[in-house]
């Protein structure tokens, strides 16, 4: 039997929330360091906060990685280009439908809880997977951004579940 393995990435857009956290952290460290003029004891905390911020700063850059291998789809987040955290693994054979969110096949799942694993860009081609996650027991729609090769590999594995976009029909 032929194995299929495809990877796709989607770099997350920097949101207003992330920018606000960055600004608040920098202002907090600056204020903490300024208080060292009044108390030398706070110098230790100020330097520790500055070192922590310097160490944590790259983690604000996040990227989703999707790996499709023989019917399993893994969702991982990569923080700072080096730290990987596994989020979810599903079997696409257990899904009800995998289609672009603009598709009419997804209309019946608009009210269902969503799990967003996308880049948050407005121009992204977002797909949805309507499935039941085993540990939660409830139906969810998983949003992600597969590339054309991944859609083709999923379609080859489960053509009755996966909808190819109109521009890929052959």
mmCIF file with all atom_site columns, N, CA, C and O in Angstrom, residues 14 27 32 52 65 95 102 110 120 131:
data_model
loop_
_atom_site.group_PDB
_atom_site.id
_atom_site.type_symbol
_atom_site.label_atom_id
_atom_site.label_alt_id
_atom_site.label_comp_id
_atom_site.label_asym_id
_atom_site.label_entity_id
_atom_site.label_seq_id
_atom_site.pdbx_PDB_ins_code
_atom_site.Cartn_x
_atom_site.Cartn_y
_atom_site.Cartn_z
_atom_site.occupancy
_atom_site.B_iso_or_equiv
_atom_site.pdbx_formal_charge
_atom_site.auth_seq_id
_atom_site.auth_comp_id
_atom_site.auth_asym_id
_atom_site.auth_atom_id
_atom_site.pdbx_PDB_model_num
ATOM 1  N N  . UNK A 1 14  ? 0.370   38.569 13.532 1.00 0.00 ? 14  UNK A N  1
ATOM 2  C CA . UNK A 1 14  ? 0.465   39.212 14.837 1.00 0.00 ? 14  UNK A CA 1
ATOM 3  C C  . UNK A 1 14  ? -0.821  39.973 15.108 1.00 0.00 ? 14  UNK A C  1
ATOM 4  O O  . UNK A 1 14  ? -1.204  40.850 14.343 1.00 0.00 ? 14  UNK A O  1
ATOM 5  N N  . UNK A 1 27  ? 6.880   47.983 29.019 1.00 0.00 ? 27  UNK A N  1
ATOM 6  C CA . UNK A 1 27  ? 6.625   49.086 29.957 1.00 0.00 ? 27  UNK A CA 1
ATOM 7  C C  . UNK A 1 27  ? 6.773   48.595 31.401 1.00 0.00 ? 27  UNK A C  1
ATOM 8  O O  . UNK A 1 27  ? 7.352   49.291 32.243 1.00 0.00 ? 27  UNK A O  1
ATOM 9  N N  . UNK A 1 32  ? 9.777   48.681 36.383 1.00 0.00 ? 32  UNK A N  1
ATOM 10 C CA . UNK A 1 32  ? 10.432  47.919 37.448 1.00 0.00 ? 32  UNK A CA 1
ATOM 11 C C  . UNK A 1 32  ? 11.902  48.314 37.573 1.00 0.00 ? 32  UNK A C  1
ATOM 12 O O  . UNK A 1 32  ? 12.420  48.458 38.688 1.00 0.00 ? 32  UNK A O  1
ATOM 13 N N  . UNK A 1 52  ? 13.953  37.474 31.677 1.00 0.00 ? 52  UNK A N  1
ATOM 14 C CA . UNK A 1 52  ? 12.810  36.642 31.306 1.00 0.00 ? 52  UNK A CA 1
ATOM 15 C C  . UNK A 1 52  ? 12.155  37.145 30.025 1.00 0.00 ? 52  UNK A C  1
ATOM 16 O O  . UNK A 1 52  ? 11.814  36.359 29.146 1.00 0.00 ? 52  UNK A O  1
ATOM 17 N N  . UNK A 1 65  ? 1.895   24.049 12.055 1.00 0.00 ? 65  UNK A N  1
ATOM 18 C CA . UNK A 1 65  ? 2.381   23.029 11.128 1.00 0.00 ? 65  UNK A CA 1
ATOM 19 C C  . UNK A 1 65  ? 1.352   21.910 11.091 1.00 0.00 ? 65  UNK A C  1
ATOM 20 O O  . UNK A 1 65  ? 0.918   21.412 12.133 1.00 0.00 ? 65  UNK A O  1
ATOM 21 N N  . UNK A 1 95  ? -13.923 11.733 10.119 1.00 0.00 ? 95  UNK A N  1
ATOM 22 C CA . UNK A 1 95  ? -14.530 13.049 9.910  1.00 0.00 ? 95  UNK A CA 1
ATOM 23 C C  . UNK A 1 95  ? -15.816 12.918 9.099  1.00 0.00 ? 95  UNK A C  1
ATOM 24 O O  . UNK A 1 95  ? -15.975 12.001 8.294  1.00 0.00 ? 95  UNK A O  1
ATOM 25 N N  . UNK A 1 102 ? -16.035 28.100 2.820  1.00 0.00 ? 102 UNK A N  1
ATOM 26 C CA . UNK A 1 102 ? -17.016 28.753 1.956  1.00 0.00 ? 102 UNK A CA 1
ATOM 27 C C  . UNK A 1 102 ? -17.936 27.751 1.256  1.00 0.00 ? 102 UNK A C  1
ATOM 28 O O  . UNK A 1 102 ? -18.893 28.143 0.594  1.00 0.00 ? 102 UNK A O  1
ATOM 29 N N  . UNK A 1 110 ? -22.079 25.312 10.925 1.00 0.00 ? 110 UNK A N  1
ATOM 30 C CA . UNK A 1 110 ? -21.757 26.696 11.293 1.00 0.00 ? 110 UNK A CA 1
ATOM 31 C C  . UNK A 1 110 ? -21.991 26.962 12.787 1.00 0.00 ? 110 UNK A C  1
ATOM 32 O O  . UNK A 1 110 ? -21.369 27.836 13.354 1.00 0.00 ? 110 UNK A O  1
ATOM 33 N N  . UNK A 1 120 ? -4.894  33.389 10.741 1.00 0.00 ? 120 UNK A N  1
ATOM 34 C CA . UNK A 1 120 ? -5.744  34.555 11.019 1.00 0.00 ? 120 UNK A CA 1
ATOM 35 C C  . UNK A 1 120 ? -5.662  35.620 9.930  1.00 0.00 ? 120 UNK A C  1
ATOM 36 O O  . UNK A 1 120 ? -6.125  36.735 10.129 1.00 0.00 ? 120 UNK A O  1
ATOM 37 N N  . UNK A 1 131 ? -15.719 16.966 12.716 1.00 0.00 ? 131 UNK A N  1
ATOM 38 C CA . UNK A 1 131 ? -15.427 15.653 13.279 1.00 0.00 ? 131 UNK A CA 1
ATOM 39 C C  . UNK A 1 131 ? -15.772 15.638 14.756 1.00 0.00 ? 131 UNK A C  1
ATOM 40 O O  . UNK A 1 131 ? -16.089 16.666 15.346 1.00 0.00 ? 131 UNK A O  1
#
